[in-house]
Amino acid sequence: MSQTTIPDLFRSPAIGGKLLAWSPYLRLAHDFRIQPMYQRVYNKELIGDHALHYFLTGAGEYDLDGRTYTITPRTVFLVRPGHGYHFRLAEGAVVRMLNLHFDLHETAVSQCLFPCPSDDAKFKEVLPADLATYQQLNNFTAYEQTFFQLLDAAGRQGISAFLQRKGLLLEIISLLYANPSSIQKPVTLLNHQQAIDKAMKYIHANPEAHPTLDELAGAAGVCRALFCRIFRQNTGMTPQKYLNRHRVELATSELLYSDTPVKDIAVRCGFADVHHFSRIFKNITGISPASFRSSHNLYE
């Protein structure tokens, strides 16, 4: 029976590009029910914040960013600040929408009353263009559960509820990114990200190994040349440099929280010998392993 390897230490992998300093602000959470006798057409030329329109039930057509989509249960539409929407509901359809309005980053203009003035869009940070404006959710159960947790937190006061709202909004965005139809890029780029994820899992699960580029590319499922290129694009470093940094981070934990001899830590973390370990460690941290341990005085 195979067993999943759980690393002793986990380091969040670099995502590359701009740092995501997102601290979302919830303006509205609404469980919106539309009966057949109600209005059938909804239109907003421009909005000043982000909107997520999730159709729990319903049928019709949704116009967004110059395209027309079919409304079916468990579809979600993302409207960014400075954009508008128009949708028409089918005659006789019973519609239930789980709607959210929010700012991606809380600013001085975030705490205005709903609806947000369209002119506020120019002050807002916008979700990256690669996140799809339309998705058919596979992970709909998690999305719906998170929405109702967010709806509950929206009705409560205090710092705990305030932080919960921010965390749950980030979880909603995470679920959109995790959905298979999330990325508005050619399938090859999505496959590239999956390839890098496979290589990183291999590295994290085998810190003591000495994989060659061919072995890492094999774990990723792509050729060596492509692997080197997309790995650097994703992490900002070569596979070897990433591997060395990961090993050093494992070693710093051992140096801080154990009294294991430095030479044994070197072998355990995948270095050829203590001299190799010391050289790489000093290149990355600026000090030797012994000096690092001594400066923290945990076991001396």
PDB file of C-alpha atoms in Angstrom:
ATOM      1  CA  MET A   1       0.000   0.000   0.000  1.00  0.00           C
ATOM      2  CA  SER A   2       1.437   3.388  -1.013  1.00  0.00           C
ATOM      3  CA  GLN A   3       1.654   6.135   1.567  1.00  0.00           C
ATOM      4  CA  THR A   4       1.637   9.885   1.036  1.00  0.00           C
ATOM      5  CA  THR A   5       4.894  11.479   2.113  1.00  0.00           C
ATOM      6  CA  ILE A   6       4.369  14.427   4.452  1.00  0.00           C
ATOM      7  CA  PRO A   7       7.395  16.736   4.575  1.00  0.00           C
ATOM      8  CA  ASP A   8       8.791  17.733   7.961  1.00  0.00           C
ATOM      9  CA  LEU A   9       8.902  21.350   6.828  1.00  0.00           C
ATOM     10  CA  PHE A  10       6.811  23.115   4.215  1.00  0.00           C
ATOM     11  CA  ARG A  11       7.791  26.271   2.402  1.00  0.00           C
ATOM     12  CA  SER A  12       5.280  28.171   0.285  1.00  0.00           C
ATOM     13  CA  PRO A  13       6.622  28.088  -3.290  1.00  0.00           C
ATOM     14  CA  ALA A  14       7.274  31.376  -5.042  1.00  0.00           C
ATOM     15  CA  ILE A  15       4.508  32.445  -7.425  1.00  0.00           C
ATOM     16  CA  GLY A  16       6.599  34.879  -9.425  1.00  0.00           C
ATOM     17  CA  GLY A  17       5.599  38.326 -10.634  1.00  0.00           C
ATOM     18  CA  LYS A  18       3.777  40.901  -8.512  1.00  0.00           C
ATOM     19  CA  LEU A  19       3.261  40.212  -4.827  1.00  0.00           C
ATOM     20  CA  LEU A  20      -0.406  39.761  -3.946  1.00  0.00           C
ATOM     21  CA  ALA A  21      -1.085  42.130  -1.044  1.00  0.00           C
ATOM     22  CA  TRP A  22      -4.823  41.432  -1.126  1.00  0.00           C
ATOM     23  CA  SER A  23      -6.958  42.396   1.876  1.00  0.00           C
ATOM     24  CA  PRO A  24     -10.526  42.205   0.515  1.00  0.00           C
ATOM     25  CA  TYR A  25     -13.434  44.244   1.849  1.00  0.00           C
ATOM     26  CA  LEU A  26     -16.953  42.800   1.652  1.00  0.00           C
ATOM     27  CA  ARG A  27     -19.639  45.313   0.668  1.00  0.00           C
ATOM     28  CA  LEU A  28     -22.577  42.996   0.047  1.00  0.00           C
ATOM     29  CA  ALA A  29     -23.490  39.325   0.407  1.00  0.00           C
ATOM     30  CA  HIS A  30     -26.984  38.524  -0.860  1.00  0.00           C
ATOM     31  CA  ASP A  31     -28.970  35.314  -1.241  1.00  0.00           C
ATOM     32  CA  PHE A  32     -31.168  36.709  -4.042  1.00  0.00           C
ATOM     33  CA  ARG A  33     -34.306  34.822  -5.132  1.00  0.00           C
ATOM     34  CA  ILE A  34     -36.166  35.815  -8.292  1.00  0.00           C
ATOM     35  CA  GLN A  35     -39.617  34.372  -8.873  1.00  0.00           C
ATOM     36  CA  PRO A  36     -41.058  33.972 -12.413  1.00  0.00           C
ATOM     37  CA  MET A  37     -43.336  37.005 -12.042  1.00  0.00           C
ATOM     38  CA  TYR A  38     -40.425  39.316 -11.164  1.00  0.00           C
ATOM     39  CA  GLN A  39     -38.255  41.415 -13.447  1.00  0.00           C
ATOM     40  CA  ARG A  40     -36.589  39.378 -16.201  1.00  0.00           C
ATOM     41  CA  VAL A  41     -33.838  41.761 -17.393  1.00  0.00           C
ATOM     42  CA  TYR A  42     -31.017  43.147 -15.221  1.00  0.00           C
ATOM     43  CA  ASN A  43     -28.517  45.699 -16.468  1.00  0.00           C
ATOM     44  CA  LYS A  44     -25.695  47.807 -15.055  1.00  0.00           C
ATOM     45  CA  GLU A  45     -23.544  49.851 -17.418  1.00  0.00           C
ATOM     46  CA  LEU A  46     -20.597  50.236 -15.011  1.00  0.00           C
ATOM     47  CA  ILE A  47     -19.881  49.128 -11.453  1.00  0.00           C
ATOM     48  CA  GLY A  48     -17.300  50.511  -9.039  1.00  0.00           C
ATOM     49  CA  ASP A  49     -16.360  47.280  -7.282  1.00  0.00           C
ATOM     50  CA  HIS A  50     -16.075  43.550  -8.004  1.00  0.00           C
ATOM     51  CA  ALA A  51     -19.262  41.532  -8.345  1.00  0.00           C
ATOM     52  CA  LEU A  52     -19.662  37.758  -8.315  1.00  0.00           C
ATOM     53  CA  HIS A  53     -23.013  36.496  -9.617  1.00  0.00           C
ATOM     54  CA  TYR A  54     -23.398  32.807  -8.864  1.00  0.00           C
ATOM     55  CA  PHE A  55     -26.522  31.078 -10.202  1.00  0.00           C
ATOM     56  CA  LEU A  56     -27.576  28.365  -7.818  1.00  0.00           C
ATOM     57  CA  THR A  57     -30.594  27.827 -10.066  1.00  0.00           C
ATOM     58  CA  GLY A  58     -31.814  29.580 -13.180  1.00  0.00           C
ATOM     59  CA  ALA A  59     -31.712  29.851 -16.945  1.00  0.00           C
ATOM     60  CA  GLY A  60     -31.138  32.645 -19.435  1.00  0.00           C
ATOM     61  CA  GLU A  61     -28.331  34.608 -21.080  1.00  0.00           C
ATOM     62  CA  TYR A  62     -25.607  36.774 -19.548  1.00  0.00           C
ATOM     63  CA  ASP A  63     -23.713  39.450 -21.532  1.00  0.00           C
ATOM     64  CA  LEU A  64     -20.275  40.285 -20.146  1.00  0.00           C
ATOM     65  CA  ASP A  65     -17.218  41.937 -21.721  1.00  0.00           C
ATOM     66  CA  GLY A  66     -18.625  41.639 -25.239  1.00  0.00           C
ATOM     67  CA  ARG A  67     -19.583  37.969 -25.032  1.00  0.00           C
ATOM     68  CA  THR A  68     -22.862  36.183 -24.391  1.00  0.00           C
ATOM     69  CA  TYR A  69     -22.944  33.174 -22.062  1.00  0.00           C
ATOM     70  CA  THR A  70     -25.679  30.698 -21.208  1.00  0.00           C
ATOM     71  CA  ILE A  71     -26.920  30.826 -17.628  1.00  0.00           C
ATOM     72  CA  THR A  72     -27.183  27.367 -16.118  1.00  0.00           C
ATOM     73  CA  PRO A  73     -27.107  26.182 -12.495  1.00  0.00           C
ATOM     74  CA  ARG A  74     -23.692  26.549 -10.847  1.00  0.00           C
ATOM     75  CA  THR A  75     -22.332  29.131 -13.251  1.00  0.00           C
ATOM     76  CA  VAL A  76     -20.540  32.150 -11.837  1.00  0.00           C
ATOM     77  CA  PHE A  77     -19.801  35.494 -13.499  1.00  0.00           C
ATOM     78  CA  LEU A  78     -17.040  37.859 -12.369  1.00  0.00           C
ATOM     79  CA  VAL A  79     -17.599  41.564 -13.098  1.00  0.00           C
ATOM     80  CA  ARG A  80     -14.568  43.750 -12.448  1.00  0.00           C
ATOM     81  CA  PRO A  81     -14.577  47.432 -11.399  1.00  0.00           C
ATOM     82  CA  GLY A  82     -15.162  49.678 -14.423  1.00  0.00           C
ATOM     83  CA  HIS A  83     -17.078  46.969 -16.294  1.00  0.00           C
ATOM     84  CA  GLY A  84     -20.794  46.362 -16.646  1.00  0.00           C
ATOM     85  CA  TYR A  85     -23.185  43.460 -17.098  1.00  0.00           C
ATOM     86  CA  HIS A  86     -26.510  42.631 -18.694  1.00  0.00           C
ATOM     87  CA  PHE A  87     -28.490  39.434 -18.236  1.00  0.00           C
ATOM     88  CA  ARG A  88     -31.877  38.149 -19.310  1.00  0.00           C
ATOM     89  CA  LEU A  89     -33.679  35.409 -17.438  1.00  0.00           C
ATOM     90  CA  ALA A  90     -35.722  32.768 -19.252  1.00  0.00           C
ATOM     91  CA  GLU A  91     -39.494  33.026 -18.949  1.00  0.00           C
ATOM     92  CA  GLY A  92     -40.810  30.867 -16.136  1.00  0.00           C
ATOM     93  CA  ALA A  93     -37.358  30.164 -14.662  1.00  0.00           C
ATOM     94  CA  VAL A  94     -37.054  30.174 -10.887  1.00  0.00           C
ATOM     95  CA  VAL A  95     -33.737  31.872 -10.193  1.00  0.00           C
ATOM     96  CA  ARG A  96     -31.622  31.926  -7.066  1.00  0.00           C
ATOM     97  CA  MET A  97     -28.376  33.904  -7.103  1.00  0.00           C
ATOM     98  CA  LEU A  98     -25.642  34.078  -4.499  1.00  0.00           C
ATOM     99  CA  ASN A  99     -24.245  37.568  -5.041  1.00  0.00           C
ATOM    100  CA  LEU A 100     -21.107  39.197  -3.655  1.00  0.00           C
ATOM    101  CA  HIS A 101     -19.774  42.739  -4.027  1.00  0.00           C
ATOM    102  CA  PHE A 102     -16.297  43.490  -2.723  1.00  0.00           C
ATOM    103  CA  ASP A 103     -13.037  45.371  -3.124  1.00  0.00           C
ATOM    104  CA  LEU A 104      -9.910  43.327  -3.635  1.00  0.00           C
ATOM    105  CA  HIS A 105      -7.936  45.674  -1.403  1.00  0.00           C
ATOM    106  CA  GLU A 106      -9.527  47.757   1.339  1.00  0.00           C
ATOM    107  CA  THR A 107      -8.916  51.492   0.925  1.00  0.00           C
ATOM    108  CA  ALA A 108     -10.419  54.736   2.188  1.00  0.00           C
ATOM    109  CA  VAL A 109     -13.126  54.592  -0.492  1.00  0.00           C
ATOM    110  CA  SER A 110     -14.118  51.005   0.304  1.00  0.00           C
ATOM    111  CA  GLN A 111     -16.534  51.769   3.117  1.00  0.00           C
ATOM    112  CA  CYS A 112     -19.090  53.639   1.028  1.00  0.00           C
ATOM    113  CA  LEU A 113     -22.716  52.541   1.057  1.00  0.00           C
ATOM    114  CA  PHE A 114     -23.904  49.984  -1.486  1.00  0.00           C
ATOM    115  CA  PRO A 115     -24.099  50.356  -4.441  1.00  0.00           C
ATOM    116  CA  CYS A 116     -20.570  51.536  -5.033  1.00  0.00           C
ATOM    117  CA  PRO A 117     -20.328  54.622  -7.301  1.00  0.00           C
ATOM    118  CA  SER A 118     -18.991  53.653 -10.722  1.00  0.00           C
ATOM    119  CA  ASP A 119     -16.430  56.483 -10.563  1.00  0.00           C
ATOM    120  CA  ASP A 120     -14.748  54.657  -7.666  1.00  0.00           C
ATOM    121  CA  ALA A 121     -13.512  52.011 -10.132  1.00  0.00           C
ATOM    122  CA  LYS A 122     -10.430  54.093 -10.973  1.00  0.00           C
ATOM    123  CA  PHE A 123      -9.263  53.811  -7.352  1.00  0.00           C
ATOM    124  CA  LYS A 124      -9.618  50.024  -7.158  1.00  0.00           C
ATOM    125  CA  GLU A 125      -7.112  47.206  -7.540  1.00  0.00           C
ATOM    126  CA  VAL A 126      -8.563  44.671  -9.963  1.00  0.00           C
ATOM    127  CA  LEU A 127      -8.365  40.881 -10.008  1.00  0.00           C
ATOM    128  CA  PRO A 128      -5.801  39.748 -12.614  1.00  0.00           C
ATOM    129  CA  ALA A 129      -7.037  39.458 -16.183  1.00  0.00           C
ATOM    130  CA  ASP A 130      -6.119  35.755 -16.333  1.00  0.00           C
ATOM    131  CA  LEU A 131      -8.968  34.818 -13.957  1.00  0.00           C
ATOM    132  CA  ALA A 132     -11.950  33.846 -16.106  1.00  0.00           C
ATOM    133  CA  THR A 133     -15.001  36.114 -16.121  1.00  0.00           C
ATOM    134  CA  TYR A 134     -17.254  33.064 -16.613  1.00  0.00           C
ATOM    135  CA  GLN A 135     -16.946  29.626 -15.039  1.00  0.00           C
ATOM    136  CA  GLN A 136     -18.969  26.469 -14.700  1.00  0.00           C
ATOM    137  CA  LEU A 137     -17.974  25.400 -11.192  1.00  0.00           C
ATOM    138  CA  ASN A 138     -16.892  21.842 -10.509  1.00  0.00           C
ATOM    139  CA  ASN A 139     -16.140  22.620  -6.873  1.00  0.00           C
ATOM    140  CA  PHE A 140     -19.591  24.150  -6.361  1.00  0.00           C
ATOM    141  CA  THR A 141     -20.196  22.519  -2.966  1.00  0.00           C
ATOM    142  CA  ALA A 142     -17.163  24.207  -1.440  1.00  0.00           C
ATOM    143  CA  TYR A 143     -18.102  27.518  -3.102  1.00  0.00           C
ATOM    144  CA  GLU A 144     -21.665  27.416  -1.763  1.00  0.00           C
ATOM    145  CA  GLN A 145     -20.577  26.445   1.746  1.00  0.00           C
ATOM    146  CA  THR A 146     -18.033  29.269   1.793  1.00  0.00           C
ATOM    147  CA  PHE A 147     -20.629  31.753   0.538  1.00  0.00           C
ATOM    148  CA  PHE A 148     -23.063  30.908   3.337  1.00  0.00           C
ATOM    149  CA  GLN A 149     -20.275  31.145   5.917  1.00  0.00           C
ATOM    150  CA  LEU A 150     -19.490  34.571   4.469  1.00  0.00           C
ATOM    151  CA  LEU A 151     -23.165  35.557   4.568  1.00  0.00           C
ATOM    152  CA  ASP A 152     -23.246  34.602   8.245  1.00  0.00           C
ATOM    153  CA  ALA A 153     -20.058  36.554   9.008  1.00  0.00           C
ATOM    154  CA  ALA A 154     -21.499  39.584   7.177  1.00  0.00           C
ATOM    155  CA  GLY A 155     -24.279  39.774   9.768  1.00  0.00           C
ATOM    156  CA  ARG A 156     -21.947  39.845  12.759  1.00  0.00           C
ATOM    157  CA  GLN A 157     -19.887  42.648  14.277  1.00  0.00           C
ATOM    158  CA  GLY A 158     -16.460  42.619  15.872  1.00  0.00           C
ATOM    159  CA  ILE A 159     -12.877  42.000  14.853  1.00  0.00           C
ATOM    160  CA  SER A 160     -13.370  38.224  14.592  1.00  0.00           C
ATOM    161  CA  ALA A 161     -16.200  38.567  12.046  1.00  0.00           C
ATOM    162  CA  PHE A 162     -14.249  41.304  10.221  1.00  0.00           C
ATOM    163  CA  LEU A 163     -11.253  39.008   9.774  1.00  0.00           C
ATOM    164  CA  GLN A 164     -13.483  36.058   8.877  1.00  0.00           C
ATOM    165  CA  ARG A 165     -15.020  38.087   6.052  1.00  0.00           C
ATOM    166  CA  LYS A 166     -11.589  38.850   4.624  1.00  0.00           C
ATOM    167  CA  GLY A 167     -10.465  35.219   4.959  1.00  0.00           C
ATOM    168  CA  LEU A 168     -13.642  33.815   3.406  1.00  0.00           C
ATOM    169  CA  LEU A 169     -13.460  36.246   0.478  1.00  0.00           C
ATOM    170  CA  LEU A 170      -9.915  35.059  -0.181  1.00  0.00           C
ATOM    171  CA  GLU A 171     -11.202  31.468   0.004  1.00  0.00           C
ATOM    172  CA  ILE A 172     -13.868  32.299  -2.608  1.00  0.00           C
ATOM    173  CA  ILE A 173     -11.173  33.724  -4.910  1.00  0.00           C
ATOM    174  CA  SER A 174      -9.009  30.669  -4.242  1.00  0.00           C
ATOM    175  CA  LEU A 175     -11.865  28.363  -5.276  1.00  0.00           C
ATOM    176  CA  LEU A 176     -12.284  30.286  -8.530  1.00  0.00           C
ATOM    177  CA  TYR A 177      -8.590  29.884  -9.296  1.00  0.00           C
ATOM    178  CA  ALA A 178      -8.698  26.180  -8.370  1.00  0.00           C
ATOM    179  CA  ASN A 179     -11.592  25.439 -10.715  1.00  0.00           C
ATOM    180  CA  PRO A 180     -10.421  23.734 -13.952  1.00  0.00           C
ATOM    181  CA  SER A 181     -11.957  26.478 -16.126  1.00  0.00           C
ATOM    182  CA  SER A 182     -10.437  29.290 -14.068  1.00  0.00           C
ATOM    183  CA  ILE A 183      -7.561  30.488 -16.240  1.00  0.00           C
ATOM    184  CA  GLN A 184      -8.205  32.440 -19.419  1.00  0.00           C
ATOM    185  CA  LYS A 185      -5.044  31.211 -21.121  1.00  0.00           C
ATOM    186  CA  PRO A 186      -4.249  28.465 -23.606  1.00  0.00           C
ATOM    187  CA  VAL A 187      -4.431  24.992 -22.083  1.00  0.00           C
ATOM    188  CA  THR A 188      -0.680  24.604 -22.515  1.00  0.00           C
ATOM    189  CA  LEU A 189      -0.007  27.290 -19.895  1.00  0.00           C
ATOM    190  CA  LEU A 190      -2.321  25.601 -17.427  1.00  0.00           C
ATOM    191  CA  ASN A 191      -0.464  22.363 -18.102  1.00  0.00           C
ATOM    192  CA  HIS A 192       2.823  24.188 -17.492  1.00  0.00           C
ATOM    193  CA  GLN A 193       1.666  25.219 -14.014  1.00  0.00           C
ATOM    194  CA  GLN A 194       0.629  21.648 -13.287  1.00  0.00           C
ATOM    195  CA  ALA A 195       4.056  20.469 -14.456  1.00  0.00           C
ATOM    196  CA  ILE A 196       5.842  22.854 -12.085  1.00  0.00           C
ATOM    197  CA  ASP A 197       3.593  21.759  -9.218  1.00  0.00           C
ATOM    198  CA  LYS A 198       4.535  18.119  -9.861  1.00  0.00           C
ATOM    199  CA  ALA A 199       8.247  18.963  -9.869  1.00  0.00           C
ATOM    200  CA  MET A 200       7.961  20.906  -6.604  1.00  0.00           C
ATOM    201  CA  LYS A 201       6.109  18.044  -4.941  1.00  0.00           C
ATOM    202  CA  TYR A 202       8.919  15.743  -6.039  1.00  0.00           C
ATOM    203  CA  ILE A 203      11.546  18.104  -4.588  1.00  0.00           C
ATOM    204  CA  HIS A 204       9.705  18.569  -1.292  1.00  0.00           C
ATOM    205  CA  ALA A 205       9.076  14.845  -0.861  1.00  0.00           C
ATOM    206  CA  ASN A 206      12.712  13.893  -1.583  1.00  0.00           C
ATOM    207  CA  PRO A 207      14.980  16.565  -0.031  1.00  0.00           C
ATOM    208  CA  GLU A 208      17.815  14.074   0.445  1.00  0.00           C
ATOM    209  CA  ALA A 209      17.801  13.000  -3.205  1.00  0.00           C
ATOM    210  CA  HIS A 210      20.081  14.385  -5.898  1.00  0.00           C
ATOM    211  CA  PRO A 211      17.752  14.597  -8.905  1.00  0.00           C
ATOM    212  CA  THR A 212      19.143  15.474 -12.296  1.00  0.00           C
ATOM    213  CA  LEU A 213      17.366  17.923 -14.591  1.00  0.00           C
ATOM    214  CA  ASP A 214      16.149  14.980 -16.635  1.00  0.00           C
ATOM    215  CA  GLU A 215      14.652  13.373 -13.516  1.00  0.00           C
ATOM    216  CA  LEU A 216      12.903  16.604 -12.494  1.00  0.00           C
ATOM    217  CA  ALA A 217      11.596  17.111 -16.017  1.00  0.00           C
ATOM    218  CA  GLY A 218      10.380  13.493 -15.967  1.00  0.00           C
ATOM    219  CA  ALA A 219       8.539  14.110 -12.687  1.00  0.00           C
ATOM    220  CA  ALA A 220       6.963  17.192 -14.283  1.00  0.00           C
ATOM    221  CA  GLY A 221       6.046  15.286 -17.434  1.00  0.00           C
ATOM    222  CA  VAL A 222       7.731  17.688 -19.883  1.00  0.00           C
ATOM    223  CA  CYS A 223      10.998  17.785 -21.812  1.00  0.00           C
ATOM    224  CA  ARG A 224      14.159  19.117 -20.145  1.00  0.00           C
ATOM    225  CA  ALA A 225      14.400  22.341 -22.200  1.00  0.00           C
ATOM    226  CA  LEU A 226      10.771  23.266 -21.566  1.00  0.00           C
ATOM    227  CA  PHE A 227      11.069  22.392 -17.880  1.00  0.00           C
ATOM    228  CA  CYS A 228      14.054  24.707 -17.332  1.00  0.00           C
ATOM    229  CA  ARG A 229      12.270  27.587 -19.071  1.00  0.00           C
ATOM    230  CA  ILE A 230       8.900  27.329 -17.349  1.00  0.00           C
ATOM    231  CA  PHE A 231      10.449  26.616 -13.933  1.00  0.00           C
ATOM    232  CA  ARG A 232      12.431  29.837 -14.069  1.00  0.00           C
ATOM    233  CA  GLN A 233       9.400  31.779 -15.316  1.00  0.00           C
ATOM    234  CA  ASN A 234       7.348  30.455 -12.392  1.00  0.00           C
ATOM    235  CA  THR A 235       9.849  30.738  -9.523  1.00  0.00           C
ATOM    236  CA  GLY A 236      12.384  33.317 -10.689  1.00  0.00           C
ATOM    237  CA  MET A 237      15.251  30.851 -10.211  1.00  0.00           C
ATOM    238  CA  THR A 238      16.823  27.761 -11.745  1.00  0.00           C
ATOM    239  CA  PRO A 239      15.762  24.299 -10.518  1.00  0.00           C
ATOM    240  CA  GLN A 240      19.146  23.817  -8.812  1.00  0.00           C
ATOM    241  CA  LYS A 241      18.959  27.141  -6.991  1.00  0.00           C
ATOM    242  CA  TYR A 242      15.408  26.370  -5.850  1.00  0.00           C
ATOM    243  CA  LEU A 243      16.511  22.937  -4.647  1.00  0.00           C
ATOM    244  CA  ASN A 244      19.441  24.446  -2.724  1.00  0.00           C
ATOM    245  CA  ARG A 245      17.198  27.052  -1.081  1.00  0.00           C
ATOM    246  CA  HIS A 246      14.700  24.370  -0.073  1.00  0.00           C
ATOM    247  CA  ARG A 247      17.481  22.247   1.453  1.00  0.00           C
ATOM    248  CA  VAL A 248      18.880  25.250   3.340  1.00  0.00           C
ATOM    249  CA  GLU A 249      15.427  26.017   4.747  1.00  0.00           C
ATOM    250  CA  LEU A 250      15.113  22.438   5.951  1.00  0.00           C
ATOM    251  CA  ALA A 251      18.579  22.746   7.489  1.00  0.00           C
ATOM    252  CA  THR A 252      17.767  26.007   9.308  1.00  0.00           C
ATOM    253  CA  SER A 253      14.883  24.265  11.049  1.00  0.00           C
ATOM    254  CA  GLU A 254      17.186  21.417  12.098  1.00  0.00           C
ATOM    255  CA  LEU A 255      19.814  23.882  13.329  1.00  0.00           C
ATOM    256  CA  LEU A 256      17.254  25.862  15.314  1.00  0.00           C
ATOM    257  CA  TYR A 257      15.190  23.096  16.843  1.00  0.00           C
ATOM    258  CA  SER A 258      17.560  20.160  17.272  1.00  0.00           C
ATOM    259  CA  ASP A 259      21.024  19.441  18.573  1.00  0.00           C
ATOM    260  CA  THR A 260      21.833  17.156  15.624  1.00  0.00           C
ATOM    261  CA  PRO A 261      25.486  17.545  14.545  1.00  0.00           C
ATOM    262  CA  VAL A 262      25.986  19.801  11.537  1.00  0.00           C
ATOM    263  CA  LYS A 263      27.541  16.989   9.472  1.00  0.00           C
ATOM    264  CA  ASP A 264      24.453  14.816  10.022  1.00  0.00           C
ATOM    265  CA  ILE A 265      22.134  17.681   9.084  1.00  0.00           C
ATOM    266  CA  ALA A 266      24.118  18.124   5.870  1.00  0.00           C
ATOM    267  CA  VAL A 267      23.505  14.507   4.830  1.00  0.00           C
ATOM    268  CA  ARG A 268      19.870  14.500   5.972  1.00  0.00           C
ATOM    269  CA  CYS A 269      19.098  17.611   3.914  1.00  0.00           C
ATOM    270  CA  GLY A 270      20.677  16.287   0.735  1.00  0.00           C
ATOM    271  CA  PHE A 271      24.125  17.894   0.657  1.00  0.00           C
ATOM    272  CA  ALA A 272      27.141  15.929  -0.554  1.00  0.00           C
ATOM    273  CA  ASP A 273      29.118  16.592   2.649  1.00  0.00           C
ATOM    274  CA  VAL A 274      29.523  19.181   5.397  1.00  0.00           C
ATOM    275  CA  HIS A 275      31.829  21.338   3.262  1.00  0.00           C
ATOM    276  CA  HIS A 276      29.294  21.470   0.433  1.00  0.00           C
ATOM    277  CA  PHE A 277      26.578  22.245   2.982  1.00  0.00           C
ATOM    278  CA  SER A 278      28.565  25.071   4.581  1.00  0.00           C
ATOM    279  CA  ARG A 279      29.363  26.682   1.228  1.00  0.00           C
ATOM    280  CA  ILE A 280      25.762  26.668  -0.033  1.00  0.00           C
ATOM    281  CA  PHE A 281      24.372  27.698   3.367  1.00  0.00           C
ATOM    282  CA  LYS A 282      26.715  30.699   3.580  1.00  0.00           C
ATOM    283  CA  ASN A 283      25.984  31.736  -0.017  1.00  0.00           C
ATOM    284  CA  ILE A 284      22.271  31.903   0.783  1.00  0.00           C
ATOM    285  CA  THR A 285      22.217  33.149   4.403  1.00  0.00           C
ATOM    286  CA  GLY A 286      25.491  35.054   4.627  1.00  0.00           C
ATOM    287  CA  ILE A 287      26.788  33.050   7.612  1.00  0.00           C
ATOM    288  CA  SER A 288      28.014  29.514   8.262  1.00  0.00           C
ATOM    289  CA  PRO A 289      25.703  26.823   9.721  1.00  0.00           C
ATOM    290  CA  ALA A 290      27.704  26.798  12.961  1.00  0.00           C
ATOM    291  CA  SER A 291      27.466  30.570  13.309  1.00  0.00           C
ATOM    292  CA  PHE A 292      23.745  30.443  12.553  1.00  0.00           C
ATOM    293  CA  ARG A 293      23.145  27.895  15.311  1.00  0.00           C
ATOM    294  CA  SER A 294      25.422  29.696  17.755  1.00  0.00           C
ATOM    295  CA  SER A 295      23.717  33.050  17.191  1.00  0.00           C
ATOM    296  CA  HIS A 296      20.384  31.598  18.282  1.00  0.00           C
ATOM    297  CA  ASN A 297      21.708  29.799  21.338  1.00  0.00           C
ATOM    298  CA  LEU A 298      18.969  27.205  21.522  1.00  0.00           C
ATOM    299  CA  TYR A 299      21.198  24.259  22.419  1.00  0.00           C
ATOM    300  CA  GLU A 300      24.365  25.953  23.621  1.00  0.00           C
TER     301      GLU A 300
END
